[in-house]
Coordinates of C-alpha atoms in Angstrom, one line a residue:
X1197 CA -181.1 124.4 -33.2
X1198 CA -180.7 127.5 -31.2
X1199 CA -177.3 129.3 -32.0
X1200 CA -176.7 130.5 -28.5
X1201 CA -177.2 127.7 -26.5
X1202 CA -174.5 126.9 -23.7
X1203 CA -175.8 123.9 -22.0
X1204 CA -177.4 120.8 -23.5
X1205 CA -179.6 118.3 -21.0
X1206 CA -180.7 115.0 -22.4
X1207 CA -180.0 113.2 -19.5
X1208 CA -182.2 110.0 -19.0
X1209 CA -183.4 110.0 -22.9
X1210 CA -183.7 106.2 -23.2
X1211 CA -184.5 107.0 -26.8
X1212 CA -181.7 108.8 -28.1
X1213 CA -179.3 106.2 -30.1
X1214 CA -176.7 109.0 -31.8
X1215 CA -176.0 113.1 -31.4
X1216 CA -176.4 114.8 -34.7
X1217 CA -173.3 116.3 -36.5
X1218 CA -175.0 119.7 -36.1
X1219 CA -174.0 120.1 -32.7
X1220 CA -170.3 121.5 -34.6
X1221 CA -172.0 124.6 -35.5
X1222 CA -172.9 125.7 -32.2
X1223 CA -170.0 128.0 -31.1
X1224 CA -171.6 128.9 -27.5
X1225 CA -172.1 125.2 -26.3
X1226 CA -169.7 124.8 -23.1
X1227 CA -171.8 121.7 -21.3
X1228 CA -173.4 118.5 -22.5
X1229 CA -174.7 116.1 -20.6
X1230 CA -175.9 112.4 -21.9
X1231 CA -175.9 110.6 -18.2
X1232 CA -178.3 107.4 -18.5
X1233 CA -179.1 107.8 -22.0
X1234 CA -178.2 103.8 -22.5
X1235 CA -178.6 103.3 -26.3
X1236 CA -176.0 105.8 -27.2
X1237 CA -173.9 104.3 -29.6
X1238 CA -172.1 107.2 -31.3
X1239 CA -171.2 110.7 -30.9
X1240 CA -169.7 113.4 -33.6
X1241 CA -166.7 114.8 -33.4
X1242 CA -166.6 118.1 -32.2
X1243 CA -164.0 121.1 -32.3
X1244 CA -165.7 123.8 -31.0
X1245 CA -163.5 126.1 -28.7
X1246 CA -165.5 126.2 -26.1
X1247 CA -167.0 123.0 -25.1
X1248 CA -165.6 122.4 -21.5
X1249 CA -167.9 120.0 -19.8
X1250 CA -169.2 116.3 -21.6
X1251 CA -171.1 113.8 -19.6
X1252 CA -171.6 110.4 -20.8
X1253 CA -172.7 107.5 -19.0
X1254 CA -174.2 103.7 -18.7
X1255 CA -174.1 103.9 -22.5
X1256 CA -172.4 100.1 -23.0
X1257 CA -173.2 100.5 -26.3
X1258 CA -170.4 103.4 -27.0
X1259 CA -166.8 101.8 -27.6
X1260 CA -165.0 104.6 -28.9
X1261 CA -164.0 108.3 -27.1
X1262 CA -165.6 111.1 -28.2
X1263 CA -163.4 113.4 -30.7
X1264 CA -163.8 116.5 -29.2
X1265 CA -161.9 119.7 -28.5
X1266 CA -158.6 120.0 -27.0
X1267 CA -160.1 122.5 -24.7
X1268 CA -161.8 120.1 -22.5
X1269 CA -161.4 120.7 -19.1
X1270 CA -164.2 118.0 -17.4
X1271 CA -164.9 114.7 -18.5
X1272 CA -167.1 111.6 -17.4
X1273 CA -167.3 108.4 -19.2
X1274 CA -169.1 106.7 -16.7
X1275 CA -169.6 102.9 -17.9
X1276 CA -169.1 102.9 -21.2
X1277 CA -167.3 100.4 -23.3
X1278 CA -164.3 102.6 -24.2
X1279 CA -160.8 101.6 -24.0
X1280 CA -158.8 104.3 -24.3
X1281 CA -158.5 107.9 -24.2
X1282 CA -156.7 109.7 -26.9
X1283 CA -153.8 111.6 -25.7
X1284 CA -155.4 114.6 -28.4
X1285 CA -158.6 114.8 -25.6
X1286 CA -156.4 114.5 -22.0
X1287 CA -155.0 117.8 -23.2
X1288 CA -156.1 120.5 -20.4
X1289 CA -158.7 118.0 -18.6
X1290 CA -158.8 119.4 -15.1
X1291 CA -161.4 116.0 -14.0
X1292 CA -161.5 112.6 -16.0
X1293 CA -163.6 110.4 -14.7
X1294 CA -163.7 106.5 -16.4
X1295 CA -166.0 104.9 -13.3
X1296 CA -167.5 101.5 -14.4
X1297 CA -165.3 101.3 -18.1
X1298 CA -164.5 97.6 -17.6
X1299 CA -162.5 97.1 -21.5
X1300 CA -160.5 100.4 -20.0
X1301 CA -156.9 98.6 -19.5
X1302 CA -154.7 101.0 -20.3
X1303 CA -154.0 104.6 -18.1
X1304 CA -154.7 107.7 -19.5
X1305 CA -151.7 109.5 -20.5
X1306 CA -150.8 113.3 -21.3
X1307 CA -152.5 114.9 -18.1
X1308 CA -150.9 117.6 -16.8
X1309 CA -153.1 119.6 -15.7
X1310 CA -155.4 116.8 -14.1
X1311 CA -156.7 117.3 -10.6
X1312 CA -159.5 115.1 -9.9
X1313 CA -158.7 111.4 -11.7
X1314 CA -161.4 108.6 -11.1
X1315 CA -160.4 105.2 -12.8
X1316 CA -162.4 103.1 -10.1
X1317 CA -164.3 99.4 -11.9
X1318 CA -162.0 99.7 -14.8
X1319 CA -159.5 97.2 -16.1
X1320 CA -156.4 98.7 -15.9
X1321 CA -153.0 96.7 -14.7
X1322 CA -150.4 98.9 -13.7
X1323 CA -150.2 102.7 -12.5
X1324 CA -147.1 104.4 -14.4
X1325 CA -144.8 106.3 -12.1
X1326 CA -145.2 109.1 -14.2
X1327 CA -148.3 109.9 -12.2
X1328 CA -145.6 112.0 -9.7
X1329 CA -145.1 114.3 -12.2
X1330 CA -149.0 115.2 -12.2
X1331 CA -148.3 118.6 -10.0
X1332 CA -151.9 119.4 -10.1
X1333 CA -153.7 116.1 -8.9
X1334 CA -155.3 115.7 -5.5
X1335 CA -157.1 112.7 -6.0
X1336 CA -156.3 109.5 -7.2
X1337 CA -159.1 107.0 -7.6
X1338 CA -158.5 103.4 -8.0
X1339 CA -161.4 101.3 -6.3
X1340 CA -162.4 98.1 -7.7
X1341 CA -159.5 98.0 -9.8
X1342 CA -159.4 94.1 -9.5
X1343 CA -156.4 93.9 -12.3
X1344 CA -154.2 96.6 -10.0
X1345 CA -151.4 94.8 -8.5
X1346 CA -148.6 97.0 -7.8
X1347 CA -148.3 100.5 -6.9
X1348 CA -145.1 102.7 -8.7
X1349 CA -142.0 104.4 -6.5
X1350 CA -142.5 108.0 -6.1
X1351 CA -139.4 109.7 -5.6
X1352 CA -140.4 113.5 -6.1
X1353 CA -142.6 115.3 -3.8
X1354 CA -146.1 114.9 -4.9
X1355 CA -147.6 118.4 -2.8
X1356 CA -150.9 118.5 -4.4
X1357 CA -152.1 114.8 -3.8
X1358 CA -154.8 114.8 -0.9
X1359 CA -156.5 111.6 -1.4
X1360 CA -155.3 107.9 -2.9
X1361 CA -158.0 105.2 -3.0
X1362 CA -156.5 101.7 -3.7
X1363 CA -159.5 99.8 -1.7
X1364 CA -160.5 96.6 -3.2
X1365 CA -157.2 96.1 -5.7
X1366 CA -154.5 93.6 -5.9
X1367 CA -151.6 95.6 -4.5
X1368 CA -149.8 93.8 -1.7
X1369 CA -147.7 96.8 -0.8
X1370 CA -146.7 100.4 -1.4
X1371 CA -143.1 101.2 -1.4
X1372 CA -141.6 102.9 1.3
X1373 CA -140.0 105.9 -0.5
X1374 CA -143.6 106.4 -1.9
X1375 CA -145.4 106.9 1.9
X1376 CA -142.2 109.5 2.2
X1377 CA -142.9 111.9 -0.9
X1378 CA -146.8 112.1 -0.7
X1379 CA -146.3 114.5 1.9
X1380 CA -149.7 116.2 1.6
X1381 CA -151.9 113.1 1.8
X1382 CA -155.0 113.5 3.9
X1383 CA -157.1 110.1 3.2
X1384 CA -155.7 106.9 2.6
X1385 CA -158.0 103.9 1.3
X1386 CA -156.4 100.4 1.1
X1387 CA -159.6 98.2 2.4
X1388 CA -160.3 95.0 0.8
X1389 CA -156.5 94.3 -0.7
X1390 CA -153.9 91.6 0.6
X1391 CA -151.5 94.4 1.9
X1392 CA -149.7 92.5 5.2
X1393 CA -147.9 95.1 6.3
X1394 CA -147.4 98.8 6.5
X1395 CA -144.3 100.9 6.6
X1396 CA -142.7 102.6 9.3
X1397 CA -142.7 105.3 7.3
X1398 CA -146.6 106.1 7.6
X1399 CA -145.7 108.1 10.9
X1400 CA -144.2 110.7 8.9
X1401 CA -147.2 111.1 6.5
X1402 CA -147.8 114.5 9.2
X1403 CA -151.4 115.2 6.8
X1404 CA -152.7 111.8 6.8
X1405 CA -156.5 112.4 8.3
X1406 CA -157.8 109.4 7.5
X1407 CA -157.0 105.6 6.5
X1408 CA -159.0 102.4 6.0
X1409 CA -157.3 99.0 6.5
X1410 CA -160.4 96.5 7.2
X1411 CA -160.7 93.3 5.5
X1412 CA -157.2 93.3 4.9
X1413 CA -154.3 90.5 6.3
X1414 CA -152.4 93.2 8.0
X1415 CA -150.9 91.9 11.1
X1416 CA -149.6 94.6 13.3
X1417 CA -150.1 98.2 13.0
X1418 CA -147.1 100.5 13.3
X1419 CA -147.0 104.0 15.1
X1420 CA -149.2 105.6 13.2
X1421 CA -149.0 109.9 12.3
X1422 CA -150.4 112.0 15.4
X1423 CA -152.7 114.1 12.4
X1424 CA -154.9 110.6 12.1
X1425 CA -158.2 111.5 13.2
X1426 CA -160.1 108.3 11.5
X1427 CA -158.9 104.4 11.3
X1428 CA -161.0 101.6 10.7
X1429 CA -159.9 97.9 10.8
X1430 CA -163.0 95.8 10.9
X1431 CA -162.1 92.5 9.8
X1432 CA -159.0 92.1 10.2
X1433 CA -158.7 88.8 10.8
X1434 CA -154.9 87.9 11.0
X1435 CA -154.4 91.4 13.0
X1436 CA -152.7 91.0 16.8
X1437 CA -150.6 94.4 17.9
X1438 CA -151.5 97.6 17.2
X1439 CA -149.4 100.6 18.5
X1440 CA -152.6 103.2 18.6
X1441 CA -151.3 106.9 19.9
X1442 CA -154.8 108.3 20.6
X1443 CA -158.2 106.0 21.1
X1444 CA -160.2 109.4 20.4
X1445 CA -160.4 108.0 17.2
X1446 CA -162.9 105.8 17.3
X1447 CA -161.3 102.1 16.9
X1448 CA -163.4 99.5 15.7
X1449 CA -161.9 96.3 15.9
X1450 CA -165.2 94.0 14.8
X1451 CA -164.1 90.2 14.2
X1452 CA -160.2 90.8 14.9
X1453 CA -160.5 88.0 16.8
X1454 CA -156.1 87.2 17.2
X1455 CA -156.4 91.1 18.3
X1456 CA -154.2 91.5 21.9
X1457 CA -156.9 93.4 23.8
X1458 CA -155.6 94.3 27.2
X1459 CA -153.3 96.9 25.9
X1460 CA -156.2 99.0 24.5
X1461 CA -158.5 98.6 26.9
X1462 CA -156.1 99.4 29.6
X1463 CA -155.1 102.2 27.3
X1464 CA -158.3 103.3 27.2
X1465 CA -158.8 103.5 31.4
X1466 CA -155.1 105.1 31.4
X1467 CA -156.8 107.9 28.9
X1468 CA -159.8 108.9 30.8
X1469 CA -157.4 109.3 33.9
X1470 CA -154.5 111.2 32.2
X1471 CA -157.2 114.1 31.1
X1472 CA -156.8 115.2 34.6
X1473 CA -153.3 114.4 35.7
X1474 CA -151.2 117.6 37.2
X1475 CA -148.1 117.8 35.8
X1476 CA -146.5 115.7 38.9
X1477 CA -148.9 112.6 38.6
X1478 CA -148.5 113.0 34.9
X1479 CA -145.1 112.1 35.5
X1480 CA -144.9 109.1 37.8
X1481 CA -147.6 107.7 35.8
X1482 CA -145.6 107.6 32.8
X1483 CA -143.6 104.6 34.1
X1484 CA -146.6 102.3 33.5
X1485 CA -145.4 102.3 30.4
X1486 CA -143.2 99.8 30.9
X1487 CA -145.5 97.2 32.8
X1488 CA -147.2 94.5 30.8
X1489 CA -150.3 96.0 29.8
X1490 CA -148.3 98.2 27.7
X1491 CA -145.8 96.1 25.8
X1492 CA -147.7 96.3 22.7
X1493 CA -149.2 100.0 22.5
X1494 CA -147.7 103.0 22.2
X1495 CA -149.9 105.7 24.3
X1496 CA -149.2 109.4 24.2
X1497 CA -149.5 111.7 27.4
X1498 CA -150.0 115.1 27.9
X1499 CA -150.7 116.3 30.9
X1500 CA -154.4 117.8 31.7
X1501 CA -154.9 117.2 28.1
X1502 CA -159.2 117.1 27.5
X1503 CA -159.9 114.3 26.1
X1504 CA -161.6 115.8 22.1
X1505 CA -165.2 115.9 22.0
X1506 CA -165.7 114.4 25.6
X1507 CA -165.7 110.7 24.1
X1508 CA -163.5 107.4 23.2
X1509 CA -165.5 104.4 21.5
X1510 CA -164.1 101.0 21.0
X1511 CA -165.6 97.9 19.2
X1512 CA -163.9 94.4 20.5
X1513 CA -164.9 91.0 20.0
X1514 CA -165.4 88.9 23.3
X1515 CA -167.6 89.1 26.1
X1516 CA -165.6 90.2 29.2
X1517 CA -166.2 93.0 30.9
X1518 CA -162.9 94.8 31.9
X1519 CA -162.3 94.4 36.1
X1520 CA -161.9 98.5 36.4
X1521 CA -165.7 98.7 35.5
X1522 CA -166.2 98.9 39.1
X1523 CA -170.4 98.2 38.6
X1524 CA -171.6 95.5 36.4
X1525 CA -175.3 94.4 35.6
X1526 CA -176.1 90.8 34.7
X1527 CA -178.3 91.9 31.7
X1528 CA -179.1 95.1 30.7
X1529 CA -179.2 96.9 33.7
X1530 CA -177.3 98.0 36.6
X1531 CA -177.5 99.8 40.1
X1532 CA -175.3 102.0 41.4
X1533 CA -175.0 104.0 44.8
X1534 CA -173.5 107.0 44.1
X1535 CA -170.9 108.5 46.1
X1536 CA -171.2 111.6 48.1
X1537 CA -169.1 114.1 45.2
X1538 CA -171.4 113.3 42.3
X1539 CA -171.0 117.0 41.9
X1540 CA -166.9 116.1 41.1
X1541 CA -168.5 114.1 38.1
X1542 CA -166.7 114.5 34.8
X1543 CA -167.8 111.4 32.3
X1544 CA -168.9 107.5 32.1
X1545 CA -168.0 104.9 31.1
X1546 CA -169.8 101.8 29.6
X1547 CA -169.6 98.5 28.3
X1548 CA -171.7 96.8 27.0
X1549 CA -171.8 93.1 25.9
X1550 CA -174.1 91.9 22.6
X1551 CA -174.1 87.6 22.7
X1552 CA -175.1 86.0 19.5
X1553 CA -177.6 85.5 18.1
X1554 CA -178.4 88.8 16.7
X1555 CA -181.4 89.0 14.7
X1556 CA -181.5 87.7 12.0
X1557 CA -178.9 88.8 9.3
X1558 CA -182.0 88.6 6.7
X1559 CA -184.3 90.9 8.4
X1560 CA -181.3 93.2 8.3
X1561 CA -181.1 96.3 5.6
X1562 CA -180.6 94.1 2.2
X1563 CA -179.3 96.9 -0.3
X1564 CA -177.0 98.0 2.5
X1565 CA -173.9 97.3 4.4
X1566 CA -174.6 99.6 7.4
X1567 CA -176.8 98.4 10.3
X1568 CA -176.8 101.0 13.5
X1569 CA -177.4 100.6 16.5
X1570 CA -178.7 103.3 18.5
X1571 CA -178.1 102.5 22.4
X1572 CA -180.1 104.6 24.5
X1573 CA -180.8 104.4 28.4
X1574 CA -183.4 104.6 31.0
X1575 CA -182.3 105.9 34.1
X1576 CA -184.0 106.6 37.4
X1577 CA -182.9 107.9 41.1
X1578 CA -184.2 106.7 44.1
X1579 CA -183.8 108.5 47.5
X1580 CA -181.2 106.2 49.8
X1581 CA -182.4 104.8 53.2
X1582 CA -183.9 106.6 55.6
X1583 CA -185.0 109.9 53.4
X1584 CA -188.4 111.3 52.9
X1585 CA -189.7 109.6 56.4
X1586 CA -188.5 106.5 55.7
X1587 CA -189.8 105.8 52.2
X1588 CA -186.7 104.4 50.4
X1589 CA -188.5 104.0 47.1
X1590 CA -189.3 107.3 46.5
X1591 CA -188.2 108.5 42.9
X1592 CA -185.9 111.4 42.8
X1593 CA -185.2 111.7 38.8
X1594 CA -185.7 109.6 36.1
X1595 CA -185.5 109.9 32.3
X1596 CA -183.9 108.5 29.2
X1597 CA -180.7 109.6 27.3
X1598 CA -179.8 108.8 23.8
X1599 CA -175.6 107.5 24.4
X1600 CA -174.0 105.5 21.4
X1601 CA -174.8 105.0 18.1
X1602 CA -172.4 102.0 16.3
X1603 CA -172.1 99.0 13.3
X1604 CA -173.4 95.5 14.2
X1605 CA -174.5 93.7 11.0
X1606 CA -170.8 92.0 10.5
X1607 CA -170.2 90.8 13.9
X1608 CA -169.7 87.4 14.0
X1609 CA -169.7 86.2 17.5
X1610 CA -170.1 88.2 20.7
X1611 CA -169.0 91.8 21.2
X1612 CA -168.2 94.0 23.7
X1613 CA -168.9 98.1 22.6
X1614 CA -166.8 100.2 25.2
X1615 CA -167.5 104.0 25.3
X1616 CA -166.5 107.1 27.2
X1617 CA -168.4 110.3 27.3
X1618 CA -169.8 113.1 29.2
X1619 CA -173.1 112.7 27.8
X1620 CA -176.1 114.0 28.9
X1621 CA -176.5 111.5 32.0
X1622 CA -173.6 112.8 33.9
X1623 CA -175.2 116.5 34.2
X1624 CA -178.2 115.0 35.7
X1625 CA -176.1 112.7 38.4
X1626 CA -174.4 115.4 39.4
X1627 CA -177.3 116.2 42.0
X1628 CA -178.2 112.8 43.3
X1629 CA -175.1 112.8 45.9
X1630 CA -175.5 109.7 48.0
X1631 CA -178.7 108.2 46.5
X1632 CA -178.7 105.2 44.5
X1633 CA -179.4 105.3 40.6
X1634 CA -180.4 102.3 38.3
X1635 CA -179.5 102.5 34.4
X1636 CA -181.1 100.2 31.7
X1637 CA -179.6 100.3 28.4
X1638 CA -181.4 99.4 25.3
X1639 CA -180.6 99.8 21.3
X1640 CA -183.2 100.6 18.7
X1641 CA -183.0 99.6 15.3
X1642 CA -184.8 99.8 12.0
X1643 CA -185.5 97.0 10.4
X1644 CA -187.8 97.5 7.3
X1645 CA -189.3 100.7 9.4
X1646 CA -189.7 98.8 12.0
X1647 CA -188.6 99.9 15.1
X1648 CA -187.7 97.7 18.4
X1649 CA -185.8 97.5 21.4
X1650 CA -183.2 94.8 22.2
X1651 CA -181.6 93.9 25.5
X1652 CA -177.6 93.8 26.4
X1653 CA -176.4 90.7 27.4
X1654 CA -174.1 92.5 30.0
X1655 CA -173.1 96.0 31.0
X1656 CA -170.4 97.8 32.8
X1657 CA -170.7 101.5 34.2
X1658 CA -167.1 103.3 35.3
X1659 CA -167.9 106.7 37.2
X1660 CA -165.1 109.4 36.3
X1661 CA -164.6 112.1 38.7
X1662 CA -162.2 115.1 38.8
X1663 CA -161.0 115.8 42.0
X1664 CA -159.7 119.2 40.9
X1665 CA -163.2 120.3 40.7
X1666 CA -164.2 122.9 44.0
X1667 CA -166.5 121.2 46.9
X1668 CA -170.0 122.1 46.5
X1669 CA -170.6 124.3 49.2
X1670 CA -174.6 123.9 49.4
X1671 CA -173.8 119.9 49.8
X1672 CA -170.8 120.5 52.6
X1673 CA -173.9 123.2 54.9
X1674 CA -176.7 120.7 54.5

């Protein structure tokens, strides 16, 4: 065997059963990798210096650790039948990763210098609080961890931990002092566990990016931290209030079927006309506040503010349109006059109304939870009255736009999708003054590589105009 070899690839040898002793000897090896070789049953100890990187995985048949040098700094034990890591190998690992080690109950211990720590599938019971000592680790991965049902207090600062996945475990809560000294956390994953509830104290979490609640009992969500740019809560059955500061973020509220509605969708019409308030508007608007519609949302308002990336998406269940949709379509298409200051047009707004059945939930992607739609519409302008010597059908524009894309495979009854943007459409309108303009929407879908188009039940259309914008002189001559 060559002296001066650094890496060793056997990846994928279905044959390979055991690693010969010689590998000791060579003092220049820093990476082995044994991923997919699944009749591995042994492997010899090792104490060479230098041997930093050891991948081993979907080897059932291996039920002990490795021996191997203290120098270690990456590790993957990717379903095996290990149970335990030897404090002697945790040493100076930098990444352990246990994915898939089902007889793994108990956590690893002596890692101080750990960043990267991946326990998700395994059988462990209990997290030691001694994981907020861990000053190096940024992410903390507990998946799947059926056995998982509580969660330690931290009570230091833990400054390095970006992301903690608890999806799919038994814990029913975290404690509040913990949400107060994981100060740096950016993504927070609690999907799929029988948490009710979530401290008041997640407003503070000033880094928190991201966090996933569906499928869980919760009932109410609290202010949440004005840094969240990504929620989902599909599925959450028992949910009724939320208290959402910005709808930018794309709420998708899929089967929350107890879910108080009219404060988010009046939140969301409140939205698209705060983006162009002056700071005197802004200010006797405010009040609305305290009316009805807002009793159970907490909506933040800056004056003029744009609203990020021209768009606001919203998944509810149900099937009625909101009344400030001014024009509705029975079906999938609808016809609008437009007004004489199309050129004042900022953004649209839709909704659009999917009624059960869908098709079929078998014909539907089977190795895969995701099922897009892709809405797109048709569009075409026809002169108004009297025009091009009395020819009121003659065709001014027409074209098709690509305008939502969005989840439907879960839904279980009907569904409303409600979306703002300034897409493409509304630079085309803005010539049309005074004509009339009929829009048919449509989603495509791939089923099997097949592709088809499916009607809308219902559709609104909302015109959004900014009155701040200058007259259009060419219109005001003509």
């Amino acid at each position: 065997m060559a002296k001066n070899l650094q890496c060793l690839k056997l990846d994928k040898c279905s044959s390979l059963t055991s690693v010969p002793s010689s590998l000791q000897y060579l003092d220049k090896l820093e990476e082995i990798d044994l991923s997919g070789c699944y009749n591995l049953r042994s492997f010899p100890m090792l104490d060479s210096k230098v041997l930093r990187y050891l991948h081993i995985s979907q080897c059932l048949d291996m039920t002990t650790c490795p021996t191997i040098s203290q120098n270690m700094e990456l590790l993957i034990l990717r379903e095996t039948s290990i149970k335990e890591v030897p404090q002697s190998v945790t040493g100076r690992l930098e990444l352990l990763w246990l994915t898939g080690c089902s007889k793994m109950t108990k956590f690893p211990e002596n890692l101080k210098d750990i960043e990267d720590l991946c326990l998700t599938r395994s059988a462990i019971k209990e997290v030691p609080s001694s994981i907020q000592y861990l000053t190096r680790l940024y992410n903390l991965n507990m998946r799947d961890c059926s056995k998982l049902e509580s969660f330690p207090e931290i009570t230091v600062l833990m400054k390095s931990l970006r992301t903690l996945d608890l999806s799919k475990t038994g814990i029913k809560e975290i404690p509040l002092i913990s949400f107060k000294h994981m100060i740096s956390l950016r993504s927070l994953f609690l999907d799929g566990t029988p948490i009710k509830e979530l401290p008041l104290s997640i407003k503070d979490m000033v880094c928190l990016d991201e966090l996933t609640l569906h499928g869980t009992p919760i009932k109410a969500l609290p202010e949440l931290p004005p840094s969240l740019r990504k929620i989902t809560t599909h599925d959450c059955a028992s949910l009724e209030t939320t208290n959402i500061g910005r709808l930018e973020l794309g709420l998708d509220f899929t089967n929350c079927f107890k879910l108080d509605q009219k404060p988010l969708v009046a939140a969301m019409h409140l939205e698209i006309q705060v983006s162009l308030l002056t700071p005197l508007s802004f200010f006797l608007l405010s009040f609305l506040l305290d009316s009805s519609h807002f009793r159970n949302v907490t909506f933040v308002l800056q004056s003029g503010e744009e609203i990020p990336l021209g768009s606001i998406p919203m998944v509810l269940p149900g099937s009625e349109i909101p009344e400030w949709f001014g024009d509705k379509g029975i079906g999938s298409s609808v016809t609008i006059q437009l007004p004489s200051n199309c050129h004042q047009l900022k953004g649209i707004a839709l909704c659009l109304v999917f009624l059960l059945p869908l098709p079929s939930h078998d014909m539907l992607y089977e190795f895969d939870d995701r099922y897009n739609a892709h809405v797109h519409c048709d569009y075409h302008v026809k002169s108004k009255n009297g025009e091009h010597d009395g020819d009121d059908e003659v065709v001014l524009a027409s074209g098709n736009t690509y305008v939502i894309s969005f989840n439907m495979k879960k839904w279980d009854s009907d569904h409303m999708v409600l979306h703002y943007s300034n897409f493409n459409l509304v630079n085309r309108l803005r010539e049309y003054s005074g004509n009339e303009v009929t829009i048919k929407f449509y989603h495509s879908h791939s089923i099997h590589n097949h592709h088809g188009r499916k009607e809308i039940e219902s559709c609104g259309v909302y015109l959004h105009f900014d009155e701040n914008l200058p007259a259009d002189k060419s219109s005001e001559e003509n």
